[in-house]
PDB file of C-alpha atoms in Angstrom:
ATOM      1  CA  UNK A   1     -31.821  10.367   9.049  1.00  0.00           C
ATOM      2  CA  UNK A   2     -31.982  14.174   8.594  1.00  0.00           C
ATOM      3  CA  UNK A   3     -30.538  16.300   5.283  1.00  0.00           C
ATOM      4  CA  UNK A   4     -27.442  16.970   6.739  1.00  0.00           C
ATOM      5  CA  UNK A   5     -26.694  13.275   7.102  1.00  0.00           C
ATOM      6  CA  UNK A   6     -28.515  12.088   3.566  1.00  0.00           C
ATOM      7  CA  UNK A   7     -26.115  14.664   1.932  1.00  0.00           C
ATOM      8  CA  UNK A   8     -22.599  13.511   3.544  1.00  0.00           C
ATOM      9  CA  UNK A   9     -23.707  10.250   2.868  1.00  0.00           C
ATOM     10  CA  UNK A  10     -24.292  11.036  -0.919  1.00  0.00           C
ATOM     11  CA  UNK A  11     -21.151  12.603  -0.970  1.00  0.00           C
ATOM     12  CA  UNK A  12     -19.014   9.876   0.989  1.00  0.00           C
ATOM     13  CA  UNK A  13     -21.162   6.919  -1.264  1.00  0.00           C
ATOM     14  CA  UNK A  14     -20.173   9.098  -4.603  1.00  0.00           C
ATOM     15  CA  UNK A  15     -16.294   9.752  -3.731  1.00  0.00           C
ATOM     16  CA  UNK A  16     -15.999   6.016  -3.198  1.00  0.00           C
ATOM     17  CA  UNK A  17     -17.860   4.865  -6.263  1.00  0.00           C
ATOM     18  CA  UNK A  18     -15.886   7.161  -8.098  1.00  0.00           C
ATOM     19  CA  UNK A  19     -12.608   5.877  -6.487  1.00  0.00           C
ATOM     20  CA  UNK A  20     -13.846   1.904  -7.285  1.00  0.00           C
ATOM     21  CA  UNK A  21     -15.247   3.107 -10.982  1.00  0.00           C
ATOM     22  CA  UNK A  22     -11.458   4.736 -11.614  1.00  0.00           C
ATOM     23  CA  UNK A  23      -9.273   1.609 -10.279  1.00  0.00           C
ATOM     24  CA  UNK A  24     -11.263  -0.563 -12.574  1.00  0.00           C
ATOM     25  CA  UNK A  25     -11.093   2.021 -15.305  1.00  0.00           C
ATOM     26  CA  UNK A  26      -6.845   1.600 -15.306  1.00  0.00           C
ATOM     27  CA  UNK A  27      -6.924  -1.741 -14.300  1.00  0.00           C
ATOM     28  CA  UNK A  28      -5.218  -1.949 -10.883  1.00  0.00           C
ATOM     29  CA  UNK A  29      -6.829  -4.638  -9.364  1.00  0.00           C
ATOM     30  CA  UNK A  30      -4.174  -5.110  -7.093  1.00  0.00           C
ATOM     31  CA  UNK A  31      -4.775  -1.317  -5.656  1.00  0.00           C
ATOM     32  CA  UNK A  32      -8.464  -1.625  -5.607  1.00  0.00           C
ATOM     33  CA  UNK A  33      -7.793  -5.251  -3.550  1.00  0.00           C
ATOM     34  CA  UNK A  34      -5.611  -3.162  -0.985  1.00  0.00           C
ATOM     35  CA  UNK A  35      -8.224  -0.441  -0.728  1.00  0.00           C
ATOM     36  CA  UNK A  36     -11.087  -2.826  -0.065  1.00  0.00           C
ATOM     37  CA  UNK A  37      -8.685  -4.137   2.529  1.00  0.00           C
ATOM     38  CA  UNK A  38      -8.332  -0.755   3.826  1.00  0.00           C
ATOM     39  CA  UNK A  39     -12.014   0.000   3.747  1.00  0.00           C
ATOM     40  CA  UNK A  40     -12.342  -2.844   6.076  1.00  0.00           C
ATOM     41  CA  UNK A  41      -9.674  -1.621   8.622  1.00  0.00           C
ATOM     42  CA  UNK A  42     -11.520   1.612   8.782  1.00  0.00           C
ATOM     43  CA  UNK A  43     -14.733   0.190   9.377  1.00  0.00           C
ATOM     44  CA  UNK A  44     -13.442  -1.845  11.898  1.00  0.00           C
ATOM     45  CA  UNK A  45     -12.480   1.059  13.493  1.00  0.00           C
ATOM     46  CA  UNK A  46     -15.867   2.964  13.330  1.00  0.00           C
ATOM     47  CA  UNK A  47     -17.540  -0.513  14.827  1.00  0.00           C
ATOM     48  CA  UNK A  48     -15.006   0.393  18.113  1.00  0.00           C
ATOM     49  CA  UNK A  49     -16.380   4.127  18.891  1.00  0.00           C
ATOM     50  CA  UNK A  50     -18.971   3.902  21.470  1.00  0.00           C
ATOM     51  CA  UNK A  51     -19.547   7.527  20.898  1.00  0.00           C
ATOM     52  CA  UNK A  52     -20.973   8.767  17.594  1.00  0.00           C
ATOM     53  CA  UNK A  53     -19.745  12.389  16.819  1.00  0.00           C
ATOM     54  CA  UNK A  54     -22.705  15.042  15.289  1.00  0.00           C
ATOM     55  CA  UNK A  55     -21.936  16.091  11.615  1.00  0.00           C
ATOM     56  CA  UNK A  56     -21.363  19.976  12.319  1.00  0.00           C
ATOM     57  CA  UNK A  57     -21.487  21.372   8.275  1.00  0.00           C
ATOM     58  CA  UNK A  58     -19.728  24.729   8.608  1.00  0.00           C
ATOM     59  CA  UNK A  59     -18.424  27.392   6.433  1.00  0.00           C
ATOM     60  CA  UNK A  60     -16.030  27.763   5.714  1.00  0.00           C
ATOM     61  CA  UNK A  61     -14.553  24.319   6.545  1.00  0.00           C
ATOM     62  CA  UNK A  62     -17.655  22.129   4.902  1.00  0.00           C
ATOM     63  CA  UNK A  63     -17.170  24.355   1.708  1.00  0.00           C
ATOM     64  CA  UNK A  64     -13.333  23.247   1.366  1.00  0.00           C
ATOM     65  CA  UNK A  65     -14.354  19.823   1.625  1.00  0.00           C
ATOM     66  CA  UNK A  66     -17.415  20.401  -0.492  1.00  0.00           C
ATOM     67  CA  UNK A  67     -14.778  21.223  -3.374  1.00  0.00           C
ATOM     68  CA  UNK A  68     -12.588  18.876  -2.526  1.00  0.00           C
ATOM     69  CA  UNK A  69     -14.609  15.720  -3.069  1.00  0.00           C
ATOM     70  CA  UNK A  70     -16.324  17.311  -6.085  1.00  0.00           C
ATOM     71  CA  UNK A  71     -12.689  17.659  -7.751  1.00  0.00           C
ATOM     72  CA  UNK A  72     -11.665  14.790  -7.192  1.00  0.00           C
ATOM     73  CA  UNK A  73     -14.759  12.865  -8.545  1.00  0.00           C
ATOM     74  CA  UNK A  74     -14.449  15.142 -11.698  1.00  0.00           C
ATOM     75  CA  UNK A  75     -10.670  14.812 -12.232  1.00  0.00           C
ATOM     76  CA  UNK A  76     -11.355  10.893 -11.859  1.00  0.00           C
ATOM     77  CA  UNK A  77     -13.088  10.592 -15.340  1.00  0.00           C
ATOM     78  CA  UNK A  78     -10.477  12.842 -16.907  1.00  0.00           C
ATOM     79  CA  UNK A  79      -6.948  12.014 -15.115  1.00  0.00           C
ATOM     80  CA  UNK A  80      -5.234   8.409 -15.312  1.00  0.00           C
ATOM     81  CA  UNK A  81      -2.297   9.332 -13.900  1.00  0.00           C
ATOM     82  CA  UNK A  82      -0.315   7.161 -10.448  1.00  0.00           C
ATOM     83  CA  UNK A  83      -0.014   9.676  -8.603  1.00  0.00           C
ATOM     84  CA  UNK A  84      -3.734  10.732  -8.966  1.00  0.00           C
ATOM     85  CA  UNK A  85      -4.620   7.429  -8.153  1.00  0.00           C
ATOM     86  CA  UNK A  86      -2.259   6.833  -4.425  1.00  0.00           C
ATOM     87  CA  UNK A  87      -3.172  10.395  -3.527  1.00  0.00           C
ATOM     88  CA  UNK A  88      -7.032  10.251  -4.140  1.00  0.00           C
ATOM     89  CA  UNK A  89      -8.168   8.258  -0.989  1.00  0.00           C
ATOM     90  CA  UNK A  90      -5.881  10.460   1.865  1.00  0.00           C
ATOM     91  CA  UNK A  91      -7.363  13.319  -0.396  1.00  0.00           C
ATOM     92  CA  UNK A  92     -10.856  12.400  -0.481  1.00  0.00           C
ATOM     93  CA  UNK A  93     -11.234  11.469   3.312  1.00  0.00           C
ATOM     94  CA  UNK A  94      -9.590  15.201   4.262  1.00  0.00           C
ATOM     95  CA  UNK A  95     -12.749  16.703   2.409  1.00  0.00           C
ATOM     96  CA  UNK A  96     -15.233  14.534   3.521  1.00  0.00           C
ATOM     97  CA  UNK A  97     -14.366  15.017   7.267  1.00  0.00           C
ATOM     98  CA  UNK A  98     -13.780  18.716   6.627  1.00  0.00           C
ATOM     99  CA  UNK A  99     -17.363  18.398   5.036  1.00  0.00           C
ATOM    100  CA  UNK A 100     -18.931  16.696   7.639  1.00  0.00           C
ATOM    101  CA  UNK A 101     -17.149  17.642  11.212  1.00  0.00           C
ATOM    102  CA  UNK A 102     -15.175  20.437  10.138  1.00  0.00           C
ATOM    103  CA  UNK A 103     -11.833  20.491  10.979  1.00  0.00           C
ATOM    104  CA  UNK A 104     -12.640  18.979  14.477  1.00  0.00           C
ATOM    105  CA  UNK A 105     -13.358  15.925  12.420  1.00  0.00           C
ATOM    106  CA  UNK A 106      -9.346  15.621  11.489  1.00  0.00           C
ATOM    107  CA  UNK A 107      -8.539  15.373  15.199  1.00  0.00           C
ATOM    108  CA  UNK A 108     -11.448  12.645  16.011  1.00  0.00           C
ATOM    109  CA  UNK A 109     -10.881  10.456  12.899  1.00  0.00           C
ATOM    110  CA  UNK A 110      -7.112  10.917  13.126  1.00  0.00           C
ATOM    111  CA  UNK A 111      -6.538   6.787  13.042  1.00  0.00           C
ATOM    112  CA  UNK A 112      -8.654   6.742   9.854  1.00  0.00           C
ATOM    113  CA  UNK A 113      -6.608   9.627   7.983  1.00  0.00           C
ATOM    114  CA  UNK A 114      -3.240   8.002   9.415  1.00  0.00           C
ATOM    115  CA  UNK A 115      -4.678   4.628   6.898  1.00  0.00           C
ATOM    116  CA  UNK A 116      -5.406   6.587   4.314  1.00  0.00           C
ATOM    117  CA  UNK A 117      -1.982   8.270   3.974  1.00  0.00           C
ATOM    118  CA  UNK A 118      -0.373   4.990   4.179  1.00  0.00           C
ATOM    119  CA  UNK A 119      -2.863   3.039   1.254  1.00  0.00           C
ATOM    120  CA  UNK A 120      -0.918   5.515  -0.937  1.00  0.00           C
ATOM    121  CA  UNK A 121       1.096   8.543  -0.314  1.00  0.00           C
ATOM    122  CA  UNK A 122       4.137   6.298   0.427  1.00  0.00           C
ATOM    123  CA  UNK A 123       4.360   5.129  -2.978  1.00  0.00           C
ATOM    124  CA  UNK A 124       4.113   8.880  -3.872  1.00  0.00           C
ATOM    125  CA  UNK A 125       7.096  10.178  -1.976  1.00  0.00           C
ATOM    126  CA  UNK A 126       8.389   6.666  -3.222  1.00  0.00           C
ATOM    127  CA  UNK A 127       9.297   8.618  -6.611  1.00  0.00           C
ATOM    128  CA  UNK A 128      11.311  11.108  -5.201  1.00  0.00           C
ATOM    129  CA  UNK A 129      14.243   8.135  -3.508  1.00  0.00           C
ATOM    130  CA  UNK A 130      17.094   7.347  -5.135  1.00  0.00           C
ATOM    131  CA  UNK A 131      16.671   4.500  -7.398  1.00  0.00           C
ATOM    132  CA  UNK A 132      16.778   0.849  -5.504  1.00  0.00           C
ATOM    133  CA  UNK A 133      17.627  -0.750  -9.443  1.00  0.00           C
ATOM    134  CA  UNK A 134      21.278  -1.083  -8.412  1.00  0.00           C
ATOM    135  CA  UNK A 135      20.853  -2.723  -5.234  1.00  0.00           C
ATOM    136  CA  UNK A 136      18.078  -5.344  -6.172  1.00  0.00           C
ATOM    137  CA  UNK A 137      20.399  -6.157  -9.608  1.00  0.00           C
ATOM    138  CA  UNK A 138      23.520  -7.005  -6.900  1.00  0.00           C
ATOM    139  CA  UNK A 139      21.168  -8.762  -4.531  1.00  0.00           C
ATOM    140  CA  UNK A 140      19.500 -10.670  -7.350  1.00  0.00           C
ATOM    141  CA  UNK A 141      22.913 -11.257  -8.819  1.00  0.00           C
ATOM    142  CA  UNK A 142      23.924 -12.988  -5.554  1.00  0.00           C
ATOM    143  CA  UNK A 143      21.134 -15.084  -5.663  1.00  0.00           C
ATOM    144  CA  UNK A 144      21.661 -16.040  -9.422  1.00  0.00           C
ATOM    145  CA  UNK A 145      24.981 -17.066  -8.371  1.00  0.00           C
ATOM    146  CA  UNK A 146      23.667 -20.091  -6.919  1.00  0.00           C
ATOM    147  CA  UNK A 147      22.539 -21.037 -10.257  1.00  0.00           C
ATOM    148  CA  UNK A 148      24.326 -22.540 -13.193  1.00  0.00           C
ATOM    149  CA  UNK A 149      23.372 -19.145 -15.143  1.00  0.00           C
ATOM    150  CA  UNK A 150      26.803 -17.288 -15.754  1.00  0.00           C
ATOM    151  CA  UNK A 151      26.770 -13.720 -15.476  1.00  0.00           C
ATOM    152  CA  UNK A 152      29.974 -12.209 -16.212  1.00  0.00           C
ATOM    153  CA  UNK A 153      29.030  -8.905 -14.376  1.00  0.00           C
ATOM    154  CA  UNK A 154      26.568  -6.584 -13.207  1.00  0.00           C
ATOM    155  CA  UNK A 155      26.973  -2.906 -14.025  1.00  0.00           C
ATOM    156  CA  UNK A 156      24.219  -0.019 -13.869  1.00  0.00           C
ATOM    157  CA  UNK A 157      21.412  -2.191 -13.321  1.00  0.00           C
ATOM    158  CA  UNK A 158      22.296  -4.610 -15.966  1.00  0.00           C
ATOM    159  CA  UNK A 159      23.272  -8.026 -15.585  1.00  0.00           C
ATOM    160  CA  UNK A 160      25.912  -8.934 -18.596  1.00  0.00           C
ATOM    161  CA  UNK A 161      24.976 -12.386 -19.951  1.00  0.00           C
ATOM    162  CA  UNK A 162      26.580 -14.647 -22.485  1.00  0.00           C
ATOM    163  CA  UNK A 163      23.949 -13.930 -25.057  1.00  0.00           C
ATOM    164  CA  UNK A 164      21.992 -11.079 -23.465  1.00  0.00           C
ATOM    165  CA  UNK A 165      22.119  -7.492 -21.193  1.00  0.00           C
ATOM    166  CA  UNK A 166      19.063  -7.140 -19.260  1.00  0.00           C
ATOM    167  CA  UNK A 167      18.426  -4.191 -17.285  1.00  0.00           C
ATOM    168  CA  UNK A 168      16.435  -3.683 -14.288  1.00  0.00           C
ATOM    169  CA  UNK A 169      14.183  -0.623 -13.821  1.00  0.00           C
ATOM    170  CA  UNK A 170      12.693   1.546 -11.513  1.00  0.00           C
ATOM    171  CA  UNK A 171       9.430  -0.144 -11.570  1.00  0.00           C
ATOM    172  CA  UNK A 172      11.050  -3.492 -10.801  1.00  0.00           C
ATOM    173  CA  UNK A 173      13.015  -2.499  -8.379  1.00  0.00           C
ATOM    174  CA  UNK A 174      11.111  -3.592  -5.131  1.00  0.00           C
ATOM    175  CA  UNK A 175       9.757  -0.479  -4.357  1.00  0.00           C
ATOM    176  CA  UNK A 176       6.107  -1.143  -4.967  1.00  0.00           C
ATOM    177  CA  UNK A 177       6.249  -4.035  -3.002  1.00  0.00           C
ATOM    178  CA  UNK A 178       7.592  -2.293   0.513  1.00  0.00           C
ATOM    179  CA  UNK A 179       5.205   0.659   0.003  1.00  0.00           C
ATOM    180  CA  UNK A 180       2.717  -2.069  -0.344  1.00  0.00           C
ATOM    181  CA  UNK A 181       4.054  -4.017   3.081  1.00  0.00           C
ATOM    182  CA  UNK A 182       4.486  -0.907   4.860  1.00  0.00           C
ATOM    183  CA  UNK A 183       0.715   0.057   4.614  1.00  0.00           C
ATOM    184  CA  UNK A 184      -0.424  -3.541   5.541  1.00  0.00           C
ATOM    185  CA  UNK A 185       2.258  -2.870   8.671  1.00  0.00           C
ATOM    186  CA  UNK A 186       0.427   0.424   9.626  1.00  0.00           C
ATOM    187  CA  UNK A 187      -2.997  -1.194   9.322  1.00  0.00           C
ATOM    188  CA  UNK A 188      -2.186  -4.166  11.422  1.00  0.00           C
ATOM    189  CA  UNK A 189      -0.309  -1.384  14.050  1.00  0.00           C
ATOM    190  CA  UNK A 190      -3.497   0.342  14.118  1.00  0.00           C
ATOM    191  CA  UNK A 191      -6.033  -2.403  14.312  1.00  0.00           C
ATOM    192  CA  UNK A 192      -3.849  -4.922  16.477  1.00  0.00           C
ATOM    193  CA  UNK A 193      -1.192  -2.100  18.354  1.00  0.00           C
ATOM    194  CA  UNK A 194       2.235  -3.827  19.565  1.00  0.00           C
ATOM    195  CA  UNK A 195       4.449  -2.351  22.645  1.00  0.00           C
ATOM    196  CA  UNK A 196       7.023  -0.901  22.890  1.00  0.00           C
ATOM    197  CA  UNK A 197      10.079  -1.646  20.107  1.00  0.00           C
ATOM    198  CA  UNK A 198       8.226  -4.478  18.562  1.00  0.00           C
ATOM    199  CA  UNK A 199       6.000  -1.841  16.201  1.00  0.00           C
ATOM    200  CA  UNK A 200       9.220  -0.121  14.573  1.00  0.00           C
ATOM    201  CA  UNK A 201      10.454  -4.210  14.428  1.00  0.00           C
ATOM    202  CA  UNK A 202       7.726  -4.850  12.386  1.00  0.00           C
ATOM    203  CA  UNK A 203       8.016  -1.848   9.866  1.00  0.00           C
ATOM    204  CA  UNK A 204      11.428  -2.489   9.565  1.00  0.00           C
ATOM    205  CA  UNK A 205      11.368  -5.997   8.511  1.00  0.00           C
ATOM    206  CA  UNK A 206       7.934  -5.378   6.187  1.00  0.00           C
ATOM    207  CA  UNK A 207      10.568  -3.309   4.055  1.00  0.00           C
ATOM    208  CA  UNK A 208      13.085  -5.906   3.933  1.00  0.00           C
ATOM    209  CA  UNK A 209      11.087  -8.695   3.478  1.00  0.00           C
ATOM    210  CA  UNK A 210       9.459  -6.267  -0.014  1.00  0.00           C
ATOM    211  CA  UNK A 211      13.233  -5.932  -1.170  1.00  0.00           C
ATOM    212  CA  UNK A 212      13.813  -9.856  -0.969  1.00  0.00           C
ATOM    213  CA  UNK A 213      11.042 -10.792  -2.228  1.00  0.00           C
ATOM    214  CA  UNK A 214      11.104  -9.145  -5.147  1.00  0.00           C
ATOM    215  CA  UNK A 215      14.792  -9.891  -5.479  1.00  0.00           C
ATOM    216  CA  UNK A 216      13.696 -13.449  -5.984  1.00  0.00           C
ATOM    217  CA  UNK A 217      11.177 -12.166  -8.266  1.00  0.00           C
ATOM    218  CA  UNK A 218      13.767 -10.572 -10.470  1.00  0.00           C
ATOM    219  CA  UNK A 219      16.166 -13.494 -10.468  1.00  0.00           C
ATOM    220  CA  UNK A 220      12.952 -15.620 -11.882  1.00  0.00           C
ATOM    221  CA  UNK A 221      12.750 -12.980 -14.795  1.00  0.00           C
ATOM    222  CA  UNK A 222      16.162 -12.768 -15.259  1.00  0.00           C
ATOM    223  CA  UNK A 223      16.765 -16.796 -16.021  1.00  0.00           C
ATOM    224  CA  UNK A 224      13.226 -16.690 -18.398  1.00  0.00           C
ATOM    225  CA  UNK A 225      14.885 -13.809 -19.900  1.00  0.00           C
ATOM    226  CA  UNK A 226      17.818 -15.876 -20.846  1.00  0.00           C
ATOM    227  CA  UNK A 227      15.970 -18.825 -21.564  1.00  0.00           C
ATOM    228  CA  UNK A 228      14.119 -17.140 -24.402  1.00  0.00           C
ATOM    229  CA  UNK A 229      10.728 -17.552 -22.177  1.00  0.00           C
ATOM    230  CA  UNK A 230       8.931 -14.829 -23.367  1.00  0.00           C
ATOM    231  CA  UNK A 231       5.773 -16.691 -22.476  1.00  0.00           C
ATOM    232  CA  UNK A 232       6.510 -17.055 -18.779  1.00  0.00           C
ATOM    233  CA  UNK A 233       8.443 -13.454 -18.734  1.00  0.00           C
ATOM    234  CA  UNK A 234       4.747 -12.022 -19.377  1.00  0.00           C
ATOM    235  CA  UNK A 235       3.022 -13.884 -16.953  1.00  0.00           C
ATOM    236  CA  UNK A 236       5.863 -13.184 -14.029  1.00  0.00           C
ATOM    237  CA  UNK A 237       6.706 -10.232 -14.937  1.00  0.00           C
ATOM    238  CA  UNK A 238       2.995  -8.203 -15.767  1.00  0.00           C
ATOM    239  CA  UNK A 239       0.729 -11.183 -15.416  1.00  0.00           C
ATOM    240  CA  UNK A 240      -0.997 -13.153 -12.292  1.00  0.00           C
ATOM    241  CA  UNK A 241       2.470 -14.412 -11.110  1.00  0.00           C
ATOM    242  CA  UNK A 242       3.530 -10.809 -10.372  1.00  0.00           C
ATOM    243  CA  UNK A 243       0.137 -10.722  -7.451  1.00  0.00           C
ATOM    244  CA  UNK A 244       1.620 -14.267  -6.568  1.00  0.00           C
ATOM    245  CA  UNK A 245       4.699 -13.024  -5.569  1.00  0.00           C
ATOM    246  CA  UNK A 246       2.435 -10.049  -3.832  1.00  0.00           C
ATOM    247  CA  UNK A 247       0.313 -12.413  -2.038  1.00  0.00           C
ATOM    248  CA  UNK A 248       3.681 -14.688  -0.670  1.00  0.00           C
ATOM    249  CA  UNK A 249       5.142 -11.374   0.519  1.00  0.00           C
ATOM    250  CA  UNK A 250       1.483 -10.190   2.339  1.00  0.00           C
ATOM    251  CA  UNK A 251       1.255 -13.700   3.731  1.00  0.00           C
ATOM    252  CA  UNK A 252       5.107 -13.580   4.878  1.00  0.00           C
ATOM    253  CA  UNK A 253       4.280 -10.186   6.938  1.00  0.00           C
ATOM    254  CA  UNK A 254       1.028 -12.022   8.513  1.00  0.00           C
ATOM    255  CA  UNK A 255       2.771 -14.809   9.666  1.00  0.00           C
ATOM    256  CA  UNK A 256       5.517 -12.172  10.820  1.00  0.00           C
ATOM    257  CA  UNK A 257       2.928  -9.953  12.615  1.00  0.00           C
ATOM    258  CA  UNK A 258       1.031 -12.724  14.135  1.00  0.00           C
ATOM    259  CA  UNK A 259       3.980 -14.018  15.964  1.00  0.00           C
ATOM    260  CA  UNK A 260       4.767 -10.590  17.147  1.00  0.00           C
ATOM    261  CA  UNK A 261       1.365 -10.541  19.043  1.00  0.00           C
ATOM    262  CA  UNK A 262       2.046 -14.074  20.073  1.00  0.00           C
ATOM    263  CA  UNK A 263       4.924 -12.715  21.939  1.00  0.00           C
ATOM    264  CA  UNK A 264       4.064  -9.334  23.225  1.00  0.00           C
ATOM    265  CA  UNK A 265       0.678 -11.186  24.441  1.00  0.00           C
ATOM    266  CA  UNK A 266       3.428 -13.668  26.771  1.00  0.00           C
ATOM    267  CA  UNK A 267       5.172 -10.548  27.866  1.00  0.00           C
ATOM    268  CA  UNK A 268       2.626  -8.539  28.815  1.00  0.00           C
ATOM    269  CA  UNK A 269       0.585 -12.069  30.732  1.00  0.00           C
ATOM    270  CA  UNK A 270       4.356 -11.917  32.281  1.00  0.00           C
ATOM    271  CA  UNK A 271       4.529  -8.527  34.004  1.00  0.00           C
ATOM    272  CA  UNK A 272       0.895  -9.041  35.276  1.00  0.00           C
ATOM    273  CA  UNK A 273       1.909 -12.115  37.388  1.00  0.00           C
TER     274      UNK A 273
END
């Protein structure tokens, strides 16, 4: 192993300790379990390449990168902030390619930066969409209505109880969860590619299946709520039942996906006959 590659792996081994050490800083578990997921997509990918590319460190393409990394790594012990934390990985691997291939390195690894963007800018441009609280309260509503809880309206996000008004916000609004679904949809795309229709088929119904989901999710909180279940609100609402719902929605999309290759695999055998 000569300098060049000692130093880009330093600098890829520090950015990603610095990305772990910051996820477990804030606490989101569930962020730093979809990046490890991630991480294992893109490795995947590197195990495919039967050619390995030189590292070419040039000014003054290295030295962008160079800064890059190094800012990030810095503003990671100082900055706690969301948006810090979705934009950091698409962030990082831009400098470290620009580092180590110079900008040739954006067209070779263009699969890798495509999963990177996806782990979290979505949930970045996610903040500037209108609000989804108003369409997950009527949604929820409808499936409270199967209940024997009486709601005697829904206005502005608020379902009007007997006893109570609870109002549904932003962050419960499903959003999280489809951002979530529609980077597991781009990393099965780019690990296990579909034909033809089937691909858009699949991000389409990843989004949907996040709204409904987490539709259910807010009926659940909704009934606790008005049950005086402050207990159970917690552990739905902030706690492990929150990642259950999470995990029934990821599992959903993998049963969803895997048929999907089940049948383009049949129509494919088909045409070669």
């Amino acid at each position: 192993m000569n300098d060049k590659q000692v130093i880009c792996l330093a600098l890829g081994v520090s950015l990603i300790l610095s990305y772990i050490n910051f996820l477990w800083r804030v606490g989101d578990i569930a962020h730093l379990a979809m990046s490890s997921l991630f991480a294992l997509g893109i490795w995947e990918l590197q195990t495919r390449k039967t050619i390995l590319y030189p590292i070419k460190i040039r000014r003054p393409d290295s030295l962008i990168g160079f800064l890059i990394i190094v800012s990030l790594c810095v503003i990671s012990f100082k900055v706690y902030s969301f948006v810090f934390i979705r934009l950091m990985p698409f962030l990082g691997g831009i400098g470290f390619l620009l580092f180590s291939f110079s900008r040739q390195g954006l067209r070779i690894y263009i699969k890798e930066i495509i999963l990177l963007f996806f782990l979290g800018v979505p949930s970045v441009i996610a903040l500037t969409l209108p609000d989804l609280s108003s369409l997950t309260a009527i949604f929820s509503g409808t499936l409270l209505s199967f209940t024997r809880l009486e709601i005697f309206s829904i206005e502005n996000s608020q379902f009007v109880l007997s006893s109570k008004v609870i109002k549904v916000f932003r962050g419960c609004s499903g959003i999280e969860y489809m951002t979530y679904l529609l980077g597991l949809s781009s990393l099965c795309l780019t690990l296990f590619p579909l034909s033809g229709s089937k691909k858009y088929f699949v991000i389409v119904c990843s989004q949907i299946l996040g709204f409904i989901v987490n539709c259910f999710r807010v009926s659940l909180l909704v009934v606790l709520v008005n049950d005086d279940r402050q207990i159970d609100f917690e552990y739905w609402h902030e706690g492990n039942g929150s990642l259950i719902f999470g995990g029934l929605s990821v599992i959903m999309l993998g049963l969803l996906y895997g048929f999907m290759i089940r049948l383009d695999h049949r129509q494919n055998k088909t045409l070669f006959l």
